[in-house]
Every structure is written in C-alpha cells, then in structure tokens.
Short mmCIF file of C-alpha atoms and ligand atoms in Angstrom, two decimals:
data_model
loop_
_atom_site.label_atom_id
_atom_site.label_comp_id
_atom_site.label_asym_id
_atom_site.label_seq_id
_atom_site.Cartn_x
_atom_site.Cartn_y
_atom_site.Cartn_z
CA UNK K 1 -94.58 152.41 133.24
CA UNK K 2 -96.18 155.25 135.21
CA UNK K 3 -94.40 158.61 135.15
CA UNK K 4 -92.08 158.34 138.12
CA UNK K 5 -91.77 162.11 138.66
CA UNK K 6 -95.02 162.28 140.56
CA UNK K 7 -94.51 159.08 142.43
CA UNK K 8 -94.12 160.81 145.77
CA UNK K 9 -96.45 163.74 145.48
CA UNK K 10 -99.66 162.51 147.09
CA UNK K 11 -101.04 164.20 150.20
CA UNK K 12 -100.32 161.25 152.45
CA UNK K 13 -96.67 161.22 151.40
CA UNK K 14 -96.35 164.97 151.93
CA UNK K 15 -97.73 164.50 155.42
CA UNK K 16 -95.35 161.63 156.09
CA UNK K 17 -92.52 163.75 154.74
CA UNK K 18 -93.39 166.42 157.33
CA UNK K 19 -93.32 163.84 160.10
CA UNK K 20 -90.03 162.41 158.81
CA UNK K 21 -88.47 165.87 158.95
CA UNK K 22 -89.47 166.17 162.60
CA UNK K 23 -88.49 162.68 163.62
CA UNK K 24 -88.00 159.39 161.81
CA UNK K 25 -89.91 157.52 164.51
CA UNK K 26 -92.97 159.73 164.04
CA UNK K 27 -92.66 159.31 160.30
CA UNK K 28 -92.64 155.55 160.65
CA UNK K 29 -95.67 155.69 162.92
CA UNK K 30 -97.48 157.80 160.32
CA UNK K 31 -96.66 155.36 157.51
CA UNK K 32 -97.80 152.42 159.60
CA UNK K 33 -101.03 154.24 160.36
CA UNK K 34 -101.49 154.94 156.67
CA UNK K 35 -100.77 151.34 155.63
CA UNK K 36 -103.13 150.11 158.35
CA UNK K 37 -105.88 152.26 156.84
CA UNK K 38 -105.09 150.83 153.43
CA UNK K 39 -105.64 147.26 154.63
CA UNK K 40 -108.60 145.93 152.76
CA UNK K 41 -111.73 145.92 154.89
CA UNK K 42 -114.22 143.02 154.98
CA UNK K 43 -116.44 142.69 151.95
CA UNK K 44 -119.59 140.59 152.27
CA UNK K 45 -121.39 139.70 149.09
CA UNK K 46 -124.86 138.17 149.34
CA UNK K 47 -125.85 135.78 146.57
CA UNK K 48 -129.47 134.82 146.44
CA UNK K 49 -131.72 133.06 143.97
CA UNK K 50 -133.81 129.94 143.59
CA UNK K 51 -132.30 126.54 144.20
CA UNK K 52 -130.61 125.38 140.99
CA UNK K 53 -130.10 128.90 139.60
CA UNK K 54 -126.32 128.56 139.85
CA UNK K 55 -125.49 130.37 143.09
CA UNK K 56 -122.98 127.83 144.41
CA UNK K 57 -121.25 127.43 141.06
CA UNK K 58 -120.87 131.21 140.78
CA UNK K 59 -119.51 131.43 144.33
CA UNK K 60 -116.94 128.71 143.64
CA UNK K 61 -115.95 130.18 140.34
CA UNK K 62 -115.44 133.65 141.79
CA UNK K 63 -113.20 132.11 144.47
CA UNK K 64 -111.24 130.10 141.90
CA UNK K 65 -112.46 126.88 143.54
CA UNK K 66 -113.79 123.77 141.83
CA UNK K 67 -116.95 122.04 143.02
CA UNK K 68 -114.95 119.08 144.36
CA UNK K 69 -112.35 121.14 146.26
CA UNK K 70 -112.29 121.38 150.03
CA UNK K 71 -114.34 124.36 151.15
CA UNK K 72 -116.37 124.46 147.93
CA UNK K 73 -120.03 125.42 148.01
CA UNK K 74 -121.90 122.18 147.21
CA UNK K 75 -123.33 122.35 143.71
CA UNK K 76 -126.04 120.50 141.85
CA UNK K 77 -127.75 119.41 145.04
CA UNK K 78 -131.40 119.98 145.72
CA UNK K 79 -131.74 122.22 148.74
CA UNK K 80 -133.57 120.47 151.48
CA UNK K 81 -132.76 122.61 154.47
CA UNK K 82 -132.49 126.29 153.79
CA UNK K 83 -129.32 127.44 155.53
CA UNK K 84 -127.12 130.45 155.17
CA UNK K 85 -123.51 129.60 154.39
CA UNK K 86 -120.59 131.93 153.95
CA UNK K 87 -117.58 131.14 151.80
CA UNK K 88 -114.37 133.12 152.28
CA UNK K 89 -112.06 133.69 149.36
CA UNK K 90 -109.10 131.28 149.86
CA UNK K 91 -106.44 133.98 149.48
CA UNK K 92 -108.46 136.96 150.71
CA UNK K 93 -110.57 135.69 153.61
CA UNK K 94 -111.87 139.19 154.31
CA UNK K 95 -113.91 138.78 151.12
CA UNK K 96 -116.85 136.46 151.73
CA UNK K 97 -119.56 135.28 149.43
CA UNK K 98 -122.77 134.24 151.15
CA UNK K 99 -125.00 131.58 149.69
CA UNK K 100 -128.50 132.62 150.73
CA UNK K 101 -131.57 130.47 150.34
CA UNK K 102 -134.09 131.50 147.72
CA UNK K 103 -136.78 133.89 148.77
CA UNK K 104 -140.29 132.60 149.43
CA UNK K 105 -139.54 129.27 151.17
CA UNK K 106 -141.48 128.57 154.41
CA UNK K 107 -138.42 129.41 156.50
CA UNK K 108 -137.63 132.52 154.46
CA UNK K 109 -140.93 134.13 153.40
CA UNK K 110 -140.60 137.25 151.27
CA UNK K 111 -141.75 139.67 153.96
CA UNK K 112 -139.28 138.32 156.59
CA UNK K 113 -136.43 137.47 154.23
CA UNK K 114 -134.04 140.37 154.78
CA UNK K 115 -134.48 140.33 158.53
CA UNK K 116 -133.86 136.55 158.66
CA UNK K 117 -130.72 136.64 156.55
CA UNK K 118 -129.35 139.61 158.52
CA UNK K 119 -129.15 142.03 155.63
CA UNK K 120 -127.08 144.67 157.48
CA UNK K 121 -123.90 142.62 157.22
CA UNK K 122 -123.91 142.58 153.41
CA UNK K 123 -122.23 145.19 151.25
CA UNK K 124 -124.41 144.39 148.26
CA UNK K 125 -126.74 141.74 146.92
CA UNK K 126 -126.67 139.66 143.77
CA UNK K 127 -129.86 137.94 142.65
CA UNK K 128 -129.23 135.05 140.26
CA UNK K 129 -131.65 133.41 137.91
CA UNK K 130 -131.18 130.92 135.10
CA UNK K 131 -134.37 132.04 133.35
CA UNK K 132 -136.47 135.11 133.99
CA UNK K 133 -136.64 137.10 137.21
CA UNK K 134 -139.79 136.21 139.12
CA UNK K 135 -142.19 138.13 141.30
CA UNK K 136 -140.35 137.11 144.48
CA UNK K 137 -137.01 138.34 143.06
CA UNK K 138 -138.61 141.68 142.32
CA UNK K 139 -140.20 141.96 145.77
CA UNK K 140 -136.85 141.20 147.34
CA UNK K 141 -135.01 143.65 145.12
CA UNK K 142 -137.41 146.45 146.00
CA UNK K 143 -137.00 145.69 149.68
CA UNK K 144 -133.20 145.63 149.40
CA UNK K 145 -133.31 149.01 147.69
CA UNK K 146 -135.59 150.34 150.39
CA UNK K 147 -132.98 149.27 152.95
CA UNK K 148 -130.41 151.34 151.11
CA UNK K 149 -128.34 148.47 149.71
CA UNK K 150 -127.20 147.91 146.15
CA UNK K 151 -128.58 145.06 144.08
CA UNK K 152 -127.27 143.49 140.89
CA UNK K 153 -129.07 140.94 138.73
CA UNK K 154 -127.18 138.01 137.25
CA UNK K 155 -128.62 135.91 134.46
CA UNK K 156 -126.65 132.68 134.85
CA UNK K 157 -125.84 129.72 132.56
CA UNK K 158 -125.64 131.98 129.55
CA UNK K 159 -123.22 129.53 127.89
CA UNK K 160 -126.07 126.98 127.73
CA UNK K 161 -128.44 129.52 126.19
CA UNK K 162 -125.90 130.41 123.56
CA UNK K 163 -125.15 126.83 122.59
CA UNK K 164 -128.83 125.90 122.54
CA UNK K 165 -129.69 128.87 120.35
CA UNK K 166 -126.77 128.17 118.07
CA UNK K 167 -127.91 124.60 117.61
CA UNK K 168 -131.49 125.55 116.79
CA UNK K 169 -130.97 128.48 114.40
CA UNK K 170 -129.64 128.76 110.88
CA UNK K 171 -128.72 132.46 111.02
CA UNK K 172 -127.47 132.48 114.54
CA UNK K 173 -126.20 135.86 115.68
CA UNK K 174 -124.42 135.56 119.00
CA UNK K 175 -124.38 139.25 119.86
CA UNK K 176 -128.04 139.70 119.01
CA UNK K 177 -128.98 136.66 121.11
CA UNK K 178 -127.10 138.09 124.09
CA UNK K 179 -128.61 141.56 123.60
CA UNK K 180 -132.10 140.06 123.36
CA UNK K 181 -131.70 138.04 126.57
CA UNK K 182 -130.34 141.07 128.42
CA UNK K 183 -133.09 143.33 127.08
CA UNK K 184 -135.77 140.79 128.05
CA UNK K 185 -134.47 140.59 131.60
CA UNK K 186 -134.24 144.36 131.92
CA UNK K 187 -137.73 144.86 130.49
CA UNK K 188 -139.20 142.13 132.72
CA UNK K 189 -137.73 143.76 135.82
CA UNK K 190 -138.64 147.25 134.71
CA UNK K 191 -142.25 146.23 134.01
CA UNK K 192 -142.46 144.89 137.55
CA UNK K 193 -141.35 148.17 139.07
CA UNK K 194 -137.54 148.09 139.18
CA UNK K 195 -136.07 151.26 137.77
CA UNK K 196 -132.91 150.93 135.67
CA UNK K 197 -132.03 147.38 136.79
CA UNK K 198 -128.41 146.36 136.31
CA UNK K 199 -128.45 142.97 134.60
CA UNK K 200 -125.35 140.93 133.73
CA UNK K 201 -125.20 137.74 131.68
CA UNK K 202 -122.66 135.30 133.08
CA UNK K 203 -121.37 131.81 132.73
CA UNK K 204 -119.67 130.49 135.84
CA UNK K 205 -117.77 128.06 133.63
CA UNK K 206 -116.39 130.85 131.44
CA UNK K 207 -116.13 133.92 133.61
CA UNK K 208 -113.75 135.59 131.16
CA UNK K 209 -116.59 135.75 128.61
CA UNK K 210 -119.95 137.55 128.51
CA UNK K 211 -120.72 140.29 131.07
CA UNK K 212 -118.58 139.41 134.07
CA UNK K 213 -116.14 142.21 133.21
CA UNK K 214 -119.08 144.66 133.11
CA UNK K 215 -120.13 143.51 136.55
CA UNK K 216 -116.55 144.08 137.70
CA UNK K 217 -116.47 147.60 136.22
CA UNK K 218 -119.83 148.49 137.75
CA UNK K 219 -118.81 147.31 141.20
CA UNK K 220 -115.49 149.08 140.92
CA UNK K 221 -117.40 152.27 140.20
CA UNK K 222 -120.05 151.80 142.86
CA UNK K 223 -118.16 150.34 145.81
CA UNK K 224 -116.63 152.75 148.33
CA UNK K 225 -112.85 153.15 147.85
CA UNK K 226 -111.36 150.72 150.44
CA UNK K 227 -113.90 148.01 149.57
CA UNK K 228 -113.07 148.47 145.90
CA UNK K 229 -109.53 147.22 146.47
CA UNK K 230 -110.78 144.27 148.55
CA UNK K 231 -112.97 143.32 145.61
CA UNK K 232 -110.24 143.90 143.04
CA UNK K 233 -107.65 141.77 144.85
CA UNK K 234 -110.12 138.89 145.21
CA UNK K 235 -111.25 138.94 141.58
CA UNK K 236 -110.22 136.04 139.41
CA UNK K 237 -107.67 137.05 136.75
CA UNK K 238 -110.17 136.99 133.92
CA UNK K 239 -108.63 139.65 131.70
CA UNK K 240 -105.45 141.55 131.01
CA UNK K 241 -107.22 144.62 132.26
CA UNK K 242 -107.90 143.13 135.69
CA UNK K 243 -104.30 141.97 136.01
CA UNK K 244 -103.19 145.51 135.17
CA UNK K 245 -105.60 147.03 137.70
CA UNK K 246 -104.34 144.71 140.42
CA UNK K 247 -100.79 145.63 139.54
CA UNK K 248 -101.57 149.35 139.68
CA UNK K 249 -103.25 148.94 143.06
CA UNK K 250 -100.19 147.16 144.47
CA UNK K 251 -97.86 149.64 142.80
CA UNK K 252 -99.59 152.56 144.50
CA UNK K 253 -98.52 151.13 147.87
CA UNK K 254 -94.82 150.73 147.09
CA UNK K 255 -93.81 154.26 147.98
CA UNK K 256 -95.14 153.74 151.50
CA UNK K 257 -93.35 150.44 151.85
CA UNK K 258 -90.16 152.11 150.66
CA UNK K 259 -90.59 154.95 153.14
CA UNK K 260 -91.33 152.46 155.86
CA UNK K 261 -88.18 150.54 155.11
CA UNK K 262 -86.08 153.72 155.09
CA UNK K 263 -87.63 154.80 158.38
CA UNK K 264 -87.11 151.46 160.00
CA UNK K 265 -83.42 151.47 159.15
CA UNK K 266 -83.07 154.76 161.00
CA UNK K 267 -85.01 153.86 164.10
CA UNK K 268 -82.85 152.45 166.86
CA UNK K 269 -85.03 149.50 167.78
CA UNK K 270 -83.07 146.47 169.01
CA UNK K 271 -83.29 143.57 166.62
CA UNK K 272 -84.13 145.66 163.59
CA UNK K 273 -81.33 145.79 161.09
CA UNK K 274 -80.96 145.89 157.32
CA UNK K 275 -82.41 142.36 157.28
CA UNK K 276 -85.75 143.96 158.03
CA UNK K 277 -85.96 145.11 154.44
CA UNK K 278 -85.75 141.57 153.23
CA UNK K 279 -88.46 140.45 155.62
CA UNK K 280 -90.62 143.34 154.43
CA UNK K 281 -89.99 142.37 150.81
CA UNK K 282 -90.81 138.73 151.51
CA UNK K 283 -94.14 139.67 153.11
CA UNK K 284 -95.13 142.01 150.31
CA UNK K 285 -94.08 139.71 147.49
CA UNK K 286 -96.06 136.90 149.14
CA UNK K 287 -99.07 139.24 148.95
CA UNK K 288 -98.41 139.82 145.24
CA UNK K 289 -98.11 136.10 144.54
CA UNK K 290 -101.32 135.31 146.42
CA UNK K 291 -103.15 138.29 144.96
CA UNK K 292 -102.36 137.17 141.43
CA UNK K 293 -103.25 133.56 142.27
CA UNK K 294 -99.74 132.25 141.61
CA UNK K 295 -99.40 130.36 144.88
CA UNK K 296 -99.26 126.58 144.65
CA UNK K 297 -102.85 125.94 145.78
CA UNK K 298 -104.36 128.53 143.42
CA UNK K 299 -102.33 127.25 140.45
CA UNK K 300 -103.36 123.66 141.22
CA UNK K 301 -107.02 124.65 141.36
CA UNK K 302 -106.65 126.55 138.10
CA UNK K 303 -104.98 123.51 136.59
CA UNK K 304 -107.95 121.33 137.62
CA UNK K 305 -110.56 123.71 136.25
CA UNK K 306 -108.74 124.65 133.04
CA UNK K 307 -107.22 121.27 132.20
CA UNK K 308 -103.77 122.85 131.77
CA UNK K 309 -101.19 120.69 133.59
CA UNK K 310 -99.76 122.36 136.70
CA UNK K 311 -96.23 121.93 135.31
CA UNK K 312 -97.20 123.97 132.25
CA UNK K 313 -98.31 126.82 134.44
CA UNK K 314 -95.06 126.61 136.39
CA UNK K 315 -93.10 126.73 133.15
CA UNK K 316 -94.50 130.20 132.36
CA UNK K 317 -93.97 131.51 135.90
CA UNK K 318 -90.51 132.64 134.90
CA UNK K 319 -89.91 134.71 138.04
CA UNK K 320 -89.82 131.39 139.95
CA UNK K 321 -91.87 133.12 142.64
CA UNK K 322 -95.05 131.18 141.90
CA UNK K 323 -95.93 127.72 143.23
CA UNK K 324 -93.50 128.02 146.11
CA UNK K 325 -93.03 129.57 149.54
CA UNK K 326 -91.38 132.96 149.38
CA UNK K 327 -88.43 133.03 151.74
CA UNK K 328 -85.66 135.58 152.36
CA UNK K 329 -83.22 133.09 150.78
CA UNK K 330 -85.32 132.84 147.64
CA UNK K 331 -85.56 136.62 147.28
CA UNK K 332 -81.83 137.02 147.93
CA UNK K 333 -81.01 134.36 145.35
CA UNK K 334 -83.38 135.88 142.84
CA UNK K 335 -82.06 139.39 143.32
CA UNK K 336 -78.49 138.31 142.98
CA UNK K 337 -79.38 136.63 139.70
CA UNK K 338 -81.31 139.55 138.30
CA UNK K 339 -79.80 142.57 136.67
CA UNK K 340 -81.51 145.63 138.06
CA UNK K 341 -79.87 148.17 135.70
CA UNK K 342 -83.11 148.79 133.86
CA UNK K 343 -84.66 150.43 136.88
CA UNK K 344 -81.92 153.03 137.39
CA UNK K 345 -83.98 156.02 136.29
CA UNK K 346 -86.56 155.14 138.88
CA UNK K 347 -83.86 154.97 141.49
CA UNK K 348 -82.63 158.43 140.60
CA UNK K 349 -86.07 159.94 140.98
CA UNK K 350 -86.55 158.18 144.26
CA UNK K 351 -83.15 159.22 145.60
CA UNK K 352 -83.97 162.82 144.78
CA UNK K 353 -87.09 162.59 146.89
CA UNK K 354 -85.22 161.13 149.81
CA UNK K 355 -82.58 163.83 149.50
CA UNK K 356 -85.27 166.54 149.47
CA UNK K 357 -86.72 165.37 152.74
CA UNK K 358 -83.24 165.39 154.27
CA UNK K 359 -83.05 161.69 154.94
CA UNK K 360 -79.69 160.29 156.10
CA UNK K 361 -77.74 158.37 153.47
CA UNK K 362 -78.29 154.95 155.08
CA UNK K 363 -82.02 155.52 154.97
CA UNK K 364 -81.89 156.72 151.37
CA UNK K 365 -80.16 153.52 150.31
CA UNK K 366 -82.58 151.35 152.16
CA UNK K 367 -85.69 153.12 150.86
CA UNK K 368 -84.44 153.30 147.30
CA UNK K 369 -83.46 149.68 147.15
CA UNK K 370 -86.77 148.56 148.63
CA UNK K 371 -88.60 150.74 146.12
CA UNK K 372 -86.63 149.36 143.18
CA UNK K 373 -86.87 145.78 144.30
CA UNK K 374 -90.60 145.85 144.95
CA UNK K 375 -91.34 147.50 141.61
CA UNK K 376 -89.14 145.04 139.86
CA UNK K 377 -90.65 141.99 141.52
CA UNK K 378 -94.21 143.27 141.04
CA UNK K 379 -93.49 143.59 137.31
CA UNK K 380 -92.23 140.01 137.22
CA UNK K 381 -95.19 138.59 139.12
CA UNK K 382 -97.78 140.52 137.06
CA UNK K 383 -96.12 139.31 133.84
CA UNK K 384 -96.29 135.74 135.16
CA UNK K 385 -99.98 136.20 135.95
CA UNK K 386 -100.53 137.40 132.41
CA UNK K 387 -98.87 134.31 130.92
CA UNK K 388 -100.77 131.97 133.24
CA UNK K 389 -104.04 133.67 132.27
CA UNK K 390 -103.20 133.34 128.56
CA UNK K 391 -102.43 129.64 128.97
CA UNK K 392 -105.66 128.96 130.85
CA UNK K 393 -107.76 130.86 128.31
CA UNK K 394 -106.03 129.25 125.32
CA UNK K 395 -106.98 125.85 126.72
CA UNK K 396 -110.64 126.89 127.25
CA UNK K 397 -110.80 128.09 123.63
CA UNK K 398 -109.51 124.71 122.40
CA UNK K 399 -112.39 122.89 124.08
P1 LIG N 401 -127.64 126.59 143.32
O1 LIG N 401 -128.63 125.58 143.83
O2 LIG N 401 -128.29 127.89 143.01
O3 LIG N 401 -126.46 126.73 144.22
O4 LIG N 401 -127.15 126.03 141.91
P2 LIG N 401 -125.81 125.23 141.56
O5 LIG N 401 -124.65 126.13 141.57
O6 LIG N 401 -125.75 124.00 142.38
O7 LIG N 401 -126.08 124.86 140.01
C1 LIG N 401 -127.13 124.03 139.60
C2 LIG N 401 -126.72 123.35 138.31
O8 LIG N 401 -126.51 124.32 137.29
C3 LIG N 401 -125.43 122.56 138.45
O9 LIG N 401 -125.57 121.35 137.74
C4 LIG N 401 -124.41 123.44 137.78
O10 LIG N 401 -123.35 122.72 137.17
C5 LIG N 401 -125.22 124.16 136.71
N1 LIG N 401 -124.68 125.49 136.44
C6 LIG N 401 -124.45 126.48 137.34
N2 LIG N 401 -123.93 127.56 136.75
C7 LIG N 401 -123.82 127.25 135.44
C8 LIG N 401 -123.35 127.99 134.30
O11 LIG N 401 -122.90 129.15 134.36
N3 LIG N 401 -123.42 127.33 133.09
C9 LIG N 401 -123.91 126.07 132.97
N4 LIG N 401 -123.93 125.52 131.78
N5 LIG N 401 -124.35 125.37 134.04
C10 LIG N 401 -124.30 125.94 135.25
#
C-alpha cells in the first residue's frame, strides 16, 4: 500500500485545508469544485480504415461488448452506405469511439475527408488495416498531423497472421514474426513520408495479447492529464497493471471524498446527517464497481465473450459488491460483517491530519471513517477485478 504519511500533502489539499480553517462551508465548496474538475472530460476516439479492416470489432472489444449485444457496432457487414457512427462506452459514456468510413470513397474523398467527418471533435485518430497501410491511409495521416491531431496505426487481426505463419513454417518464431510485421508496417509508412509512425499489432479477440498494452502506455503518456483518466477508466481490464492503475487513480480521489464527508457533517444543511456518508460511499463504490467492469451487465458480457459462466465470475467476486445494485443496506451489511482492524494505521495518520487542521471531533470521525471505508472497499473491488481477469484469461488460454 502507498505510504500513508504523504496522503494529504498535495497542493489542492493544502488549499482546501486553508479554506476549512476559515470556514467548513467554504472548504466544502472548494472540495466540490476540485472534484468537479476531476470529473473525466469527454474523450472522442476516431477509428478509421477500409471496410473489413476490423474497425467495428475493435470498437466493440474496447467497450467490452460482443458483436451480438445491443448497441454493438455491426461487424462483418459490407459497408454500403458510408455513415459516421459513434459508440459510447457502456459504463463511461463520456468515452466514445467513432466508426468512420474508409478514406477515398465517393462520399469521403481524401481531400475532403477530415472536413466531412468533422475532425475537430476527435481527440486522436486510429487508422486500422489488416494488411499494409495504403496510399490513402498515408495521405490521411499526413493531413491529420497537419491539423495538429495525434494519429496511431493499428495492424489488426494479428492473431490470424500468427496462426497462419505457425501453420506454414517449420521453425516458427513468434516474436520474430511479430517484429517483422511491425517493422514492415513502420518501414512502409516511413517510406511514404510518415516520420516515426507509431504502429501497434492487435487482435480484437485477444486484447490482452500483442501490442494493446503498448498502445495503452503510449496514450497514457500522450493524452492530456484529465483525458488520461477518462481513457484509463474505460479501458478493458486486460492486465494486472491496468487494474492497478485504475485502483491508484481511484485511490488518489479518496482523500477529497473523506474531506467532503467531514465537511458535510459540519455544515448545518437541513436533511444532511451522518447518513450522507453512506450515500456518498454508495455512489463512489458504484463507480468502482462499474469502473472495474464488475456490474451485472459487464460481467454477463464478459461471460459471453470469454465462455466463463457468469456464476463462476460471481464466485470470485468475494466482496459481494459485483453483479448487484449497491445500496446503503448492502454497504451497511458488508461493513458490519467486515473486520476493519487492519486499516488502523491508516486511520491514525488520517486522524492526525484532521487534528492538525483543527477539525471538530464529529468531523474527524466522519472523515476518517469515510477514508477507511473507501480504501477498504476499493481494495476489495480491485482484488475481485483481478480474480475475474485471471478467470477470463485462463479460459482464453485453454481454447
Ligand atoms: P470493419 O468493416 O472495419 O468494421 O470490420 P469488422 O470489424 O466488421 O471486421 C471484418 C471481419 O474481420 C469480421 O469477420 C471480423 O470478425 C474479423 N476481424 C476483425 N478483427 C479481427 C481480429 O482481431 N482477428 C481476427 N481473426 N478477425 C478479426
């Protein structure tokens, strides 16, 4: 666990502390303002490429949706009318993937393409191909760059390439095959005038393999800070590392939630009582559950795509917070069942902070308990996500 001594030392908290010292109400306003700023902004991802290159399958896979689910991007169909469709992430609707028609069709000629798709609304572009990148892809990429937007190249269906190569060769070397395909794509793009192209080999059927994690790392590095979290929360749980990053991102917010809960307890607003903490906890834990894809709908979709029965996923969601609606009663029941002794050191550190800022005792208790509870529940939910991920991957490896 993170060193708890510096849990409350960031600039924002110091500022809030100052406000709290002046007046609890102002402190609460400051925290709310801060949390509002932390809300993940819209993220619009443009996916373009020829018909059949795997755009829709990638979009569905990123959203944890199967081709037959409601709201899925239709796959395997020959494009007749070139339309622009946007697909929100089911649990993070502020993150949208846009299925753009391929460049160079009569309705979307290369020289009018960006204008016709309304390029300004997109945060970055992904160009997908299942073979080599063509002249039109390059023209488009150069134009996107000229407009000041980022572009990433995805070489799709890499699972097929690997199995075809494996079948045809005696001394098959998987890593070398992948390196060769990547190098070929990079060289092809470079020779056509794209400097340092960023190429990723992906399989939309096995996003936990190949280069998807490199794409994730690159975007994490290149996206501006608030958009980075929007992207991170919407990512499928394809590795332990991503689960840990999501957990860290949620964890970083807990101190503000704790402060908010302590402030709220001290503000004489009719109707607000200690029950507010529980409501706050319910809302935040629901976010954790959805963010880690442990809600009923996400688990069912994962069960369909992975072949692991839904009940097996539920059996490893030991917190009992997954696959259900989070209610105050459920949280109360859970907390009364759980022994929280293990988090005592955290509580001491937190209490010290609240004492330093001269918070009344009632507020200290409220803030400390919210802090402890949220940390505790986040740990449980992230551990569940880890077990669900392991089950899903184990099943894929069997196949
Ligand atoms: P779009 O026209 O670009 O949206 O392409 P689709 O997503 O409809 O995919 C076209 C075909 O390629 C479908 O039959 C998909 O199942 C298949 N496909 C897409 N992505 C992959 C992939 O990563 N691996 C394999 N093996 N097939 C894929």
